Coordinates of C-alpha atoms in Angstrom, one line a residue:
X217 CA -3.1 0.0 -49.7
X218 CA -1.5 3.1 -51.2
X219 CA 2.3 3.0 -51.0
X220 CA 5.1 5.5 -51.5
X221 CA 5.0 9.1 -50.4
X222 CA 2.1 10.6 -48.5
X223 CA 0.8 14.1 -48.1
X224 CA 0.2 13.5 -44.4
X225 CA 1.3 10.9 -41.9
X226 CA -0.7 10.6 -38.7
X227 CA 0.9 8.8 -35.8
X228 CA -1.8 7.3 -33.6
X229 CA -5.3 6.1 -34.5
X230 CA -6.8 7.2 -31.2
X231 CA -9.6 9.8 -30.8
X232 CA -7.7 12.6 -32.6
X233 CA -6.1 10.4 -35.2
X234 CA -9.4 9.0 -36.3
X235 CA -10.9 12.5 -36.7
X236 CA -7.8 13.7 -38.7
X237 CA -7.9 10.7 -41.0
X238 CA -11.5 11.3 -41.8
X239 CA -11.3 15.0 -42.4
X240 CA -8.0 15.0 -44.4
X241 CA -9.1 12.2 -46.8
X242 CA -12.3 14.1 -47.8
X243 CA -10.1 15.6 -50.5
X244 CA -9.6 12.6 -52.9
X245 CA -6.2 14.1 -54.0
X246 CA -4.8 13.9 -50.5
X247 CA -2.8 10.8 -49.6
X248 CA -2.8 9.9 -45.9
X249 CA -1.0 7.2 -43.9
X250 CA -2.4 6.4 -40.4
X251 CA -0.1 4.4 -38.1
X252 CA -1.5 2.7 -35.0
X253 CA 0.6 0.7 -32.5
X254 CA -2.4 -1.3 -31.3
X255 CA -4.7 -3.6 -33.1
X256 CA -8.3 -3.6 -34.4
X257 CA -11.2 -2.6 -32.2
X258 CA -13.1 -5.7 -33.4
X259 CA -13.4 -7.0 -29.8
X260 CA -16.8 -7.5 -28.2
X261 CA -15.7 -5.9 -24.8
X262 CA -14.8 -2.7 -26.6
X263 CA -18.4 -2.3 -27.8
X264 CA -20.4 -3.5 -24.8
X265 CA -20.3 -0.5 -22.4
X266 CA -19.5 -2.5 -19.3
X267 CA -16.6 -4.0 -21.2
X268 CA -14.3 -1.2 -20.1
X269 CA -13.8 -3.4 -17.0
X270 CA -12.3 -6.0 -19.3
X271 CA -10.4 -3.6 -21.6
X272 CA -8.5 -1.8 -18.8
X273 CA -5.6 -4.0 -17.7
X274 CA -5.9 -6.1 -20.9
X275 CA -2.8 -5.9 -23.1
X276 CA -5.0 -6.4 -26.2
X277 CA -6.5 -2.9 -25.6
X278 CA -4.4 -1.1 -23.0
X279 CA -0.8 0.1 -22.9
X280 CA -0.6 -1.3 -19.3
X281 CA 1.1 1.8 -17.9
X282 CA 1.6 2.7 -14.2
X283 CA 2.6 5.9 -12.5
X284 CA 5.7 6.4 -10.5
X285 CA 5.1 6.1 -6.7
X286 CA 3.2 9.3 -5.7
X287 CA 4.2 11.0 -2.5
X288 CA 0.8 12.8 -2.3
X289 CA -0.9 9.4 -2.5
X290 CA 1.2 8.0 0.4
X291 CA 3.6 6.3 -2.0
X292 CA 1.0 4.5 -4.1
X293 CA 1.6 3.8 -7.8
X294 CA -1.6 3.9 -9.8
X295 CA -2.6 1.8 -12.8
X296 CA -2.8 4.3 -15.7
X297 CA -4.9 2.9 -18.6
X298 CA -4.3 4.3 -22.1
X299 CA -6.1 2.8 -25.1
X300 CA -3.9 0.7 -27.4
X301 CA -6.5 -0.1 -30.0
X302 CA -8.2 1.7 -32.9
X303 CA -10.1 4.5 -31.4
X304 CA -7.6 4.9 -28.6
X305 CA -9.0 5.9 -25.3
X306 CA -12.5 6.4 -26.8
X307 CA -12.5 2.6 -27.0
X308 CA -11.9 2.1 -23.3
X309 CA -13.1 5.3 -21.5
X310 CA -16.2 6.1 -19.6
X311 CA -18.2 7.3 -22.7
X312 CA -19.3 10.6 -21.0
X313 CA -20.0 13.4 -23.4
X314 CA -18.7 16.6 -21.8
X315 CA -17.2 19.8 -23.3
X316 CA -16.1 21.7 -20.1
X317 CA -16.9 25.3 -19.4
X318 CA -16.9 28.3 -21.7
X319 CA -14.4 29.9 -19.2
X320 CA -11.9 27.1 -19.9
X321 CA -11.5 28.0 -23.5
X322 CA -11.8 31.7 -23.0
X323 CA -8.9 31.2 -20.5
X324 CA -6.9 29.5 -23.3
X325 CA -7.4 32.5 -25.5
X326 CA -6.5 35.0 -22.7
X327 CA -3.2 33.1 -22.4
X328 CA -2.4 34.1 -26.0
X329 CA -3.8 31.2 -27.9
X330 CA -5.6 33.0 -30.6
X331 CA -8.7 31.2 -32.0
X332 CA -9.3 28.9 -29.0
X333 CA -12.0 30.8 -27.1
X334 CA -15.4 29.3 -26.5
X335 CA -17.0 31.1 -29.4
X336 CA -14.1 29.8 -31.6
X337 CA -14.3 26.2 -30.6
X338 CA -18.1 25.7 -30.2
X339 CA -18.6 25.4 -34.0
X340 CA -16.1 22.5 -34.0
X341 CA -18.0 20.7 -31.2
X342 CA -21.2 21.2 -33.2
X343 CA -19.6 20.0 -36.5
X344 CA -19.1 16.4 -35.5
X345 CA -22.0 16.0 -33.0
X346 CA -25.1 13.9 -33.6
X347 CA -27.1 14.7 -30.6
X348 CA -30.2 12.7 -29.7
X349 CA -32.2 16.0 -29.2
X350 CA -31.5 17.2 -32.7
X351 CA -30.0 20.4 -34.0
X352 CA -30.1 23.6 -31.8
X353 CA -27.9 26.6 -31.3
X354 CA -25.8 24.5 -28.8
X355 CA -26.0 21.0 -30.3
X356 CA -25.4 19.5 -33.7
X357 CA -27.2 16.7 -35.6
X358 CA -26.0 14.4 -38.3
X359 CA -22.4 14.4 -37.3
X360 CA -20.1 11.4 -36.7
X361 CA -19.9 11.7 -32.9
X362 CA -23.1 10.2 -31.5
X363 CA -24.5 11.5 -28.2
X364 CA -27.3 9.6 -26.4
X365 CA -29.2 9.4 -23.2
X366 CA -28.4 6.6 -20.9
X367 CA -30.7 3.6 -21.1
X368 CA -31.3 2.9 -17.4
X369 CA -32.1 4.8 -14.2
X370 CA -31.6 4.2 -10.5
X371 CA -33.9 5.5 -7.7
X372 CA -30.9 6.0 -5.4
X373 CA -29.3 8.4 -7.8
X374 CA -32.5 10.3 -8.1
X375 CA -32.5 10.6 -4.4
X376 CA -28.9 11.9 -4.4
X377 CA -30.0 14.6 -6.9
X378 CA -32.9 15.6 -4.6
X379 CA -30.5 15.6 -1.6
X380 CA -28.0 17.8 -3.4
X381 CA -30.8 20.3 -4.2
X382 CA -31.2 20.9 -0.5
X383 CA -27.7 22.3 -0.5
X384 CA -28.1 24.5 -3.5
X385 CA -27.0 22.2 -6.3
X386 CA -29.9 22.5 -8.7
X387 CA -30.8 20.1 -11.5
X388 CA -29.4 21.1 -14.9
X389 CA -30.9 20.1 -18.2
X390 CA -27.6 20.4 -20.2
X391 CA -24.0 20.1 -18.9
X392 CA -22.7 21.3 -22.3
X393 CA -24.0 24.8 -22.8
X394 CA -20.8 26.4 -21.5
X395 CA -21.9 26.5 -17.8
X396 CA -22.2 23.1 -16.3
X397 CA -23.1 24.1 -12.7
X398 CA -25.8 21.8 -11.3
X399 CA -26.7 18.1 -11.3
X400 CA -27.9 15.7 -13.9
X401 CA -27.5 12.4 -15.7
X402 CA -24.5 12.2 -18.0
X403 CA -25.1 12.0 -21.8
X404 CA -22.9 9.3 -23.4
X405 CA -21.2 8.4 -26.6
X406 CA -23.4 5.4 -27.4
X407 CA -25.8 4.2 -30.0
X408 CA -28.6 1.9 -29.0
X409 CA -26.7 0.6 -26.0
X410 CA -23.4 0.1 -27.7
X411 CA -20.2 2.2 -27.2
X412 CA -19.7 4.7 -30.0
X413 CA -15.9 5.2 -30.3
X414 CA -13.9 7.3 -32.7
X415 CA -13.1 4.3 -34.9
X416 CA -16.8 3.7 -35.6
X417 CA -17.6 7.4 -36.0
X418 CA -14.7 8.7 -38.0
X419 CA -12.3 6.0 -39.1
X420 CA -14.6 3.4 -40.6
X421 CA -16.2 5.8 -43.1
X422 CA -12.7 7.1 -44.1
X423 CA -11.4 3.5 -44.7
X424 CA -13.8 3.2 -47.7
X425 CA -11.7 5.9 -49.4
X426 CA -8.8 4.8 -51.6
X427 CA -6.5 7.6 -50.4
X428 CA -6.2 6.4 -46.8
X429 CA -3.8 3.6 -45.7
X430 CA -4.1 2.2 -42.2
X431 CA -1.2 0.3 -40.5
X432 CA -2.1 -1.5 -37.3
X433 CA 0.4 -2.9 -34.9
X434 CA 2.9 -0.5 -36.2
X435 CA 5.1 0.8 -33.4
X436 CA 6.5 4.2 -34.3
X437 CA 10.2 4.3 -33.5
X438 CA 10.9 8.0 -34.1
X439 CA 10.4 11.0 -36.4
X440 CA 12.7 11.6 -39.3
X441 CA 14.1 15.1 -38.9
X442 CA 16.3 16.7 -41.5
X443 CA 17.7 20.0 -40.4
X444 CA 14.7 21.7 -38.7
X445 CA 12.1 19.9 -40.8
X446 CA 10.2 16.7 -39.9
X447 CA 10.2 14.7 -43.1
X448 CA 8.7 11.4 -42.1
X449 CA 8.4 8.5 -39.7
X450 CA 10.1 5.2 -38.9
X451 CA 7.9 2.4 -37.6
X452 CA 8.2 -1.2 -36.9
X453 CA 5.7 -3.9 -37.9
X454 CA 6.0 -7.7 -38.1
X455 CA 9.7 -7.3 -37.2
X456 CA 10.4 -5.1 -40.2
X457 CA 11.5 -1.4 -40.0
X458 CA 9.7 0.9 -42.4
X459 CA 10.6 4.5 -43.3
X460 CA 7.9 6.7 -44.8
X461 CA 8.0 10.3 -46.0
X462 CA 5.4 13.1 -45.9
X463 CA 5.4 15.8 -48.5
X464 CA 3.1 17.9 -46.3
X465 CA 3.2 17.3 -42.6
X466 CA 3.5 14.7 -39.8
X467 CA 0.7 14.9 -37.3
X468 CA 1.6 13.5 -33.9
X469 CA -1.6 12.2 -32.3
X470 CA -0.3 9.6 -29.9
X471 CA -1.8 11.1 -26.7
X472 CA -0.5 13.0 -23.7
X473 CA 1.8 10.2 -22.6
X474 CA 3.2 8.9 -25.9
X475 CA 3.4 12.1 -27.9
X476 CA 6.1 13.6 -25.7
X477 CA 7.9 10.3 -25.5
X478 CA 8.1 10.1 -29.3
X479 CA 9.4 13.6 -29.5
X480 CA 12.1 12.7 -27.0
X481 CA 13.0 9.5 -28.9
X482 CA 13.4 11.7 -32.0
X483 CA 15.8 14.1 -30.2
X484 CA 13.2 16.8 -29.4
X485 CA 13.1 17.9 -25.7
X486 CA 15.2 18.8 -22.7
X487 CA 18.9 18.1 -23.3
X488 CA 19.3 16.5 -19.9
X489 CA 16.5 14.1 -20.6
X490 CA 17.8 13.2 -24.0
X491 CA 21.3 12.7 -22.7
X492 CA 20.0 10.4 -20.0
X493 CA 18.4 8.1 -22.5
X494 CA 21.3 8.3 -25.0
X495 CA 19.5 10.3 -27.8
X496 CA 21.3 13.2 -29.6
X497 CA 19.7 16.6 -29.2
X498 CA 18.2 17.5 -32.6
X499 CA 16.0 20.3 -31.3
X500 CA 15.9 21.7 -27.8
X501 CA 12.3 22.2 -26.4
X502 CA 12.3 22.5 -22.6
X503 CA 8.5 22.0 -22.3
X504 CA 8.3 18.6 -23.8
X505 CA 6.8 16.2 -21.2
X506 CA 6.2 19.0 -18.7
X507 CA 3.0 20.7 -17.4
X508 CA 1.2 17.3 -17.0
X509 CA -2.2 17.7 -15.3
X510 CA -4.9 15.2 -14.5
X511 CA -8.1 15.0 -12.5
X512 CA -7.7 13.1 -9.3
X513 CA -11.0 11.6 -8.0
X514 CA -11.6 10.9 -4.3
X515 CA -13.9 7.9 -4.1
X516 CA -16.1 8.1 -1.0
X517 CA -18.4 5.1 -0.4
X518 CA -21.7 5.0 1.5
X519 CA -23.5 1.9 2.5
X520 CA -27.3 2.3 2.0
X521 CA -30.4 0.4 3.1
X522 CA -33.5 -0.4 1.0
X523 CA -32.0 0.6 -2.3
X524 CA -31.3 -1.3 -5.4
X525 CA -27.6 -1.1 -6.3
X526 CA -25.4 -3.0 -8.7
X527 CA -23.7 -4.6 -5.7
X528 CA -26.7 -6.6 -4.7
X529 CA -27.7 -7.4 -8.3
X530 CA -24.3 -8.6 -9.3
X531 CA -23.6 -10.7 -6.2
X532 CA -26.2 -13.3 -7.1
X533 CA -26.4 -15.8 -10.0
X534 CA -30.0 -14.8 -10.6
X535 CA -29.0 -11.1 -10.7
X536 CA -26.2 -11.7 -13.1
X537 CA -28.4 -13.8 -15.4
X538 CA -31.1 -11.1 -15.4
X539 CA -28.5 -8.4 -16.2
X540 CA -27.2 -10.5 -19.2
X541 CA -30.7 -11.2 -20.4
X542 CA -31.8 -7.6 -20.2
X543 CA -28.8 -6.6 -22.3
X544 CA -29.2 -9.4 -24.8
X545 CA -32.9 -8.6 -25.4
X546 CA -32.9 -4.8 -25.2
X547 CA -29.3 -3.5 -25.0
X548 CA -30.2 -1.8 -21.7
X549 CA -29.7 -2.4 -18.0
X550 CA -26.3 -2.5 -16.2
X551 CA -24.3 -3.9 -19.1
X552 CA -25.2 -0.7 -21.0
X553 CA -23.9 1.5 -18.2
X554 CA -21.2 4.1 -18.4
X555 CA -18.9 3.8 -15.4
X556 CA -20.7 6.9 -14.0
X557 CA -24.3 7.7 -14.5
X558 CA -25.0 10.8 -12.5
X559 CA -22.9 13.9 -12.1
X560 CA -22.8 17.2 -10.3
X561 CA -20.7 20.3 -10.8
X562 CA -20.4 22.7 -7.9
X563 CA -18.0 25.0 -6.1
X564 CA -15.6 24.1 -3.3
X565 CA -15.9 27.6 -2.1
X566 CA -18.6 30.3 -2.8
X567 CA -15.9 32.7 -3.9
X568 CA -15.2 30.6 -7.0
X569 CA -16.4 32.2 -10.2
X570 CA -17.3 28.8 -11.7
X571 CA -17.6 25.3 -10.5
X572 CA -14.3 23.6 -9.6
X573 CA -15.6 20.3 -8.4
X574 CA -17.1 17.4 -10.4
X575 CA -18.9 14.5 -8.8
X576 CA -19.4 11.1 -10.4
X577 CA -22.0 9.2 -8.5
X578 CA -22.3 5.4 -9.1
X579 CA -24.8 2.8 -7.8
X580 CA -22.0 0.4 -6.8
X581 CA -18.9 0.3 -4.6
X582 CA -15.6 -1.5 -4.1
X583 CA -12.6 -1.0 -1.9
X584 CA -10.6 0.0 -5.0
X585 CA -11.1 -0.1 -8.7
X586 CA -10.8 -3.6 -10.1
X587 CA -11.7 -5.2 -6.8
X588 CA -15.0 -7.2 -6.3
X589 CA -18.1 -5.3 -5.5
X590 CA -19.0 -5.0 -1.9
X591 CA -21.5 -7.7 -0.7
X592 CA -23.8 -5.0 0.8
X593 CA -25.8 -2.3 -1.1
X594 CA -23.8 0.9 -1.4
X595 CA -23.0 3.9 -3.7
X596 CA -19.8 5.6 -4.6
X597 CA -19.7 9.4 -4.5
X598 CA -16.5 10.3 -6.3
X599 CA -15.4 14.0 -6.3
X600 CA -12.5 15.6 -8.2
X601 CA -10.9 19.0 -8.3
X602 CA -11.4 20.3 -11.8
X603 CA -8.6 22.8 -11.7
X604 CA -5.6 21.2 -10.0
X605 CA -2.5 23.3 -9.4
X606 CA -0.3 20.3 -9.0
X607 CA 1.6 19.5 -12.1
X608 CA 3.8 16.6 -13.1
X609 CA 5.8 15.3 -16.0
X610 CA 6.3 12.4 -18.3
X611 CA 9.7 11.4 -19.8
X612 CA 11.2 8.6 -21.7
X613 CA 13.5 6.4 -19.6
X614 CA 15.2 4.6 -22.5
X615 CA 15.6 5.0 -26.2
X616 CA 13.6 1.8 -26.7
X617 CA 10.1 2.7 -28.1
X618 CA 8.4 -0.3 -26.5
X619 CA 9.2 0.9 -23.0
X620 CA 6.7 3.0 -21.2
X621 CA 7.9 6.5 -20.0
X622 CA 8.1 7.5 -16.4
X623 CA 4.8 9.2 -15.4
X624 CA 4.9 11.5 -12.4
X625 CA 1.6 13.4 -11.7
X626 CA 2.7 14.9 -8.3
X627 CA -0.9 14.7 -7.1
X628 CA -1.8 16.8 -4.1
X629 CA 1.7 18.4 -4.1
X630 CA 0.1 21.9 -4.2
X631 CA -1.3 23.1 -0.9
X632 CA -4.4 24.5 -2.7
X633 CA -5.2 21.0 -4.0
X634 CA -5.0 19.6 -0.5
X635 CA -7.3 22.3 0.7
X636 CA -9.8 21.5 -2.0
X637 CA -9.6 17.8 -1.2
X638 CA -10.6 18.5 2.4
X639 CA -13.4 20.8 1.3
X640 CA -14.7 18.3 -1.2
X641 CA -14.8 15.5 1.3
X642 CA -16.7 17.6 3.8
X643 CA -19.1 18.7 1.1
X644 CA -19.8 15.1 0.1
X645 CA -20.5 14.2 3.7
X646 CA -22.9 17.1 4.0
X647 CA -24.8 16.1 0.8
X648 CA -25.3 12.6 2.2
X649 CA -27.0 14.0 5.3
X650 CA -29.9 15.3 3.1
X651 CA -33.5 14.7 4.1
X652 CA -34.1 13.1 0.7
X653 CA -31.6 10.4 1.5
X654 CA -32.7 9.7 5.1
X655 CA -34.9 6.7 4.1
X656 CA -31.8 5.0 2.7
X657 CA -29.8 5.5 6.0
X658 CA -26.4 6.2 4.3
X659 CA -23.4 5.1 6.4
X660 CA -19.9 6.3 5.4
X661 CA -17.5 3.4 4.6
X662 CA -14.7 5.3 2.9
X663 CA -12.9 7.3 4.0
X664 CA -14.7 6.5 7.3
X665 CA -16.4 8.7 9.9
X666 CA -13.4 8.4 12.3
X667 CA -11.4 10.7 10.1
X668 CA -12.3 14.3 10.9
X669 CA -9.4 16.7 11.0
X670 CA -7.9 18.3 8.0
X671 CA -4.7 16.4 8.3
X672 CA -6.6 13.1 8.6
X673 CA -8.7 13.9 5.6
X674 CA -5.7 14.7 3.4
X675 CA -4.1 11.5 4.5
X676 CA -7.2 9.5 3.6
X677 CA -7.6 11.3 0.3
X678 CA -4.1 10.0 -0.5
X679 CA -5.2 6.5 0.5
X680 CA -8.4 6.3 -1.6
X681 CA -8.0 8.8 -4.5
X682 CA -7.3 7.6 -8.0
X683 CA -6.9 9.0 -11.5
X684 CA -9.9 9.7 -13.6
X685 CA -7.7 9.2 -16.7
X686 CA -7.6 12.8 -18.0
X687 CA -3.8 13.5 -18.6
X688 CA -3.2 16.7 -20.6
X689 CA -0.6 19.5 -21.2
X690 CA 2.6 17.6 -21.9
X691 CA 3.0 19.4 -25.3
X692 CA 1.4 22.6 -24.1
X693 CA 0.1 25.2 -26.5
X694 CA 1.4 28.8 -25.9
X695 CA 4.0 31.3 -26.8
X696 CA 6.4 31.2 -23.8
X697 CA 9.7 29.4 -23.8
X698 CA 8.2 26.2 -22.2
X699 CA 5.3 25.9 -24.7
X700 CA 5.8 23.1 -27.2
X701 CA 3.3 24.2 -29.9
X702 CA 1.8 27.4 -31.0
X703 CA -1.9 28.2 -31.5
X704 CA -1.7 26.6 -34.9
X705 CA -0.4 23.4 -33.2
X706 CA 2.9 23.5 -35.0
X707 CA 5.9 22.5 -32.9
X708 CA 7.9 25.6 -32.2
X709 CA 11.1 25.7 -34.2
X710 CA 10.3 22.7 -36.4
X711 CA 8.6 22.7 -39.8
X712 CA 6.4 19.9 -41.0
X713 CA 5.2 18.8 -37.5
X714 CA 2.1 19.4 -35.5
X715 CA 0.8 17.8 -32.3
X716 CA -2.9 17.1 -32.2
X717 CA -4.2 15.5 -29.0
X718 CA -4.9 16.3 -25.3
X719 CA -1.3 17.1 -24.7
X720 CA -1.7 20.5 -26.3
X721 CA -4.2 21.8 -23.7
X722 CA -2.6 24.8 -21.9
X723 CA -4.8 24.1 -18.9
X724 CA -7.0 21.1 -18.2
X725 CA -10.7 21.6 -19.0
X726 CA -13.4 21.5 -16.4
X727 CA -14.8 18.1 -17.2
X728 CA -14.1 14.9 -19.1
X729 CA -11.6 15.2 -21.9
X730 CA -12.6 12.9 -24.8
X731 CA -14.9 15.3 -26.7
X732 CA -12.6 18.2 -26.3
X733 CA -10.0 16.1 -28.1
X734 CA -12.5 15.5 -30.9
X735 CA -12.9 19.3 -31.1
X736 CA -9.1 19.8 -31.1
X737 CA -8.7 17.4 -34.0
X738 CA -11.6 19.0 -36.0
X739 CA -9.9 22.4 -35.6
X740 CA -6.5 21.0 -36.4
X741 CA -7.8 19.5 -39.7
X742 CA -9.0 22.9 -40.8
X743 CA -5.6 24.4 -39.9
X744 CA -3.8 21.8 -41.9
X745 CA -6.0 22.2 -44.9
X746 CA -5.7 26.0 -44.8
X747 CA -1.9 25.7 -44.8
X748 CA -2.0 23.3 -47.7
X749 CA -4.2 25.7 -49.7
X750 CA -1.8 28.6 -49.0
X751 CA 1.2 26.5 -50.1
X752 CA -0.5 25.5 -53.4
X753 CA -2.4 28.6 -54.0

């Protein structure tokens, strides 16, 4: 419980914050304070993989956010889960280990972000990885971020893989070698059938060091800014306001929704936004809260015959008892499942240079997430546009730090995204006509075979699509006037402050976002330590 001044203050003990705390405290002379608004991850549903169903929508583990009504989703407002617990979203997410495509990062570098190309970032992916297959040129071993095979298989998913092959989507051994085109079963952040979150991997070892102080249930109020330098943080815990100072830097790792909100509560952002919430302008930064991107998944559902699915297993007392016993004895079976087991990466159009669609195929179905499983055997074939052109924003609506900001994704606002939505629905339908699936007699339930025209499919996409929980870009990295941070992750125009989380992504990656955030934090820790050496040397 070190007190007084710190070298570094990290705001947010989510995925990035846990990595930063571990790396920066490796130097025993460095004093670090880590502030987390949520509580401990010592909760059984965090660690049992299927427990994500009980962590999302649970105020113990979730910020309980919602989006503003979305015109592109026919006026629907979506539940927008964000982890409010040690480990952040790595404690409530789908556990899929995915890096994205080499072209994503090379694109970042081509946008002027020096040091962020694929060859630059691959060593940081390898640094923390502990891959079940051992050390290779493309995978690491012995690191803090465990990557495992899933512990169950489904015949119906194997049949989908064979069916996709009939349409040119070939099986792929590794989604993480820089080119993820093809199909395969997702690797997951688990260890022996238990979720492996950033708190287990990075934070717990660091907490054994005397130079790290962790504050939980500490709600950050704002940054302390003196002139054009960030000097510290104010946070509230147990009804008491604390003010802490950093001799080195403050590292904002609160995530793509809360990092821009905290900047705005501190007077950093667009003057009109700050005026609206009654906060004085300390530093004008027009890009704060802008450039919000996310992956929107369209959940198509197909009833099947003669196939084992979770629907039929879970809808009987005997099936539920068998599921529980299988997990209790072997840490396997449906309770060890990631939300999605099987994936495919392919193109919506042959002219695409790299895949722009990701499928998550699940041996279960509901009308909508959170609803009971259907009483009949069925699968969900979700498909998302990996490179949406639609962009939204997130902004504080009040100066009160315990109020959620307004989240506007503007899903399907770009015509190109509507075009891709139609193509992806037609492609999913085509895959389900494969000979390999004929014995299961798939019947379309959602969106339903009655909807055939482009306009009808766009409307139905708006009715059934939902977020896949990958918000990025709200403190975008770049050199233009609307970029918030530079390639060193320092906030433009302010000393002593960096942003380290998914909000810095200049463009969304072509896949799931958790492991890219681990990479970002690994690289950020090196940048911070290099700056410290230059100051003292």
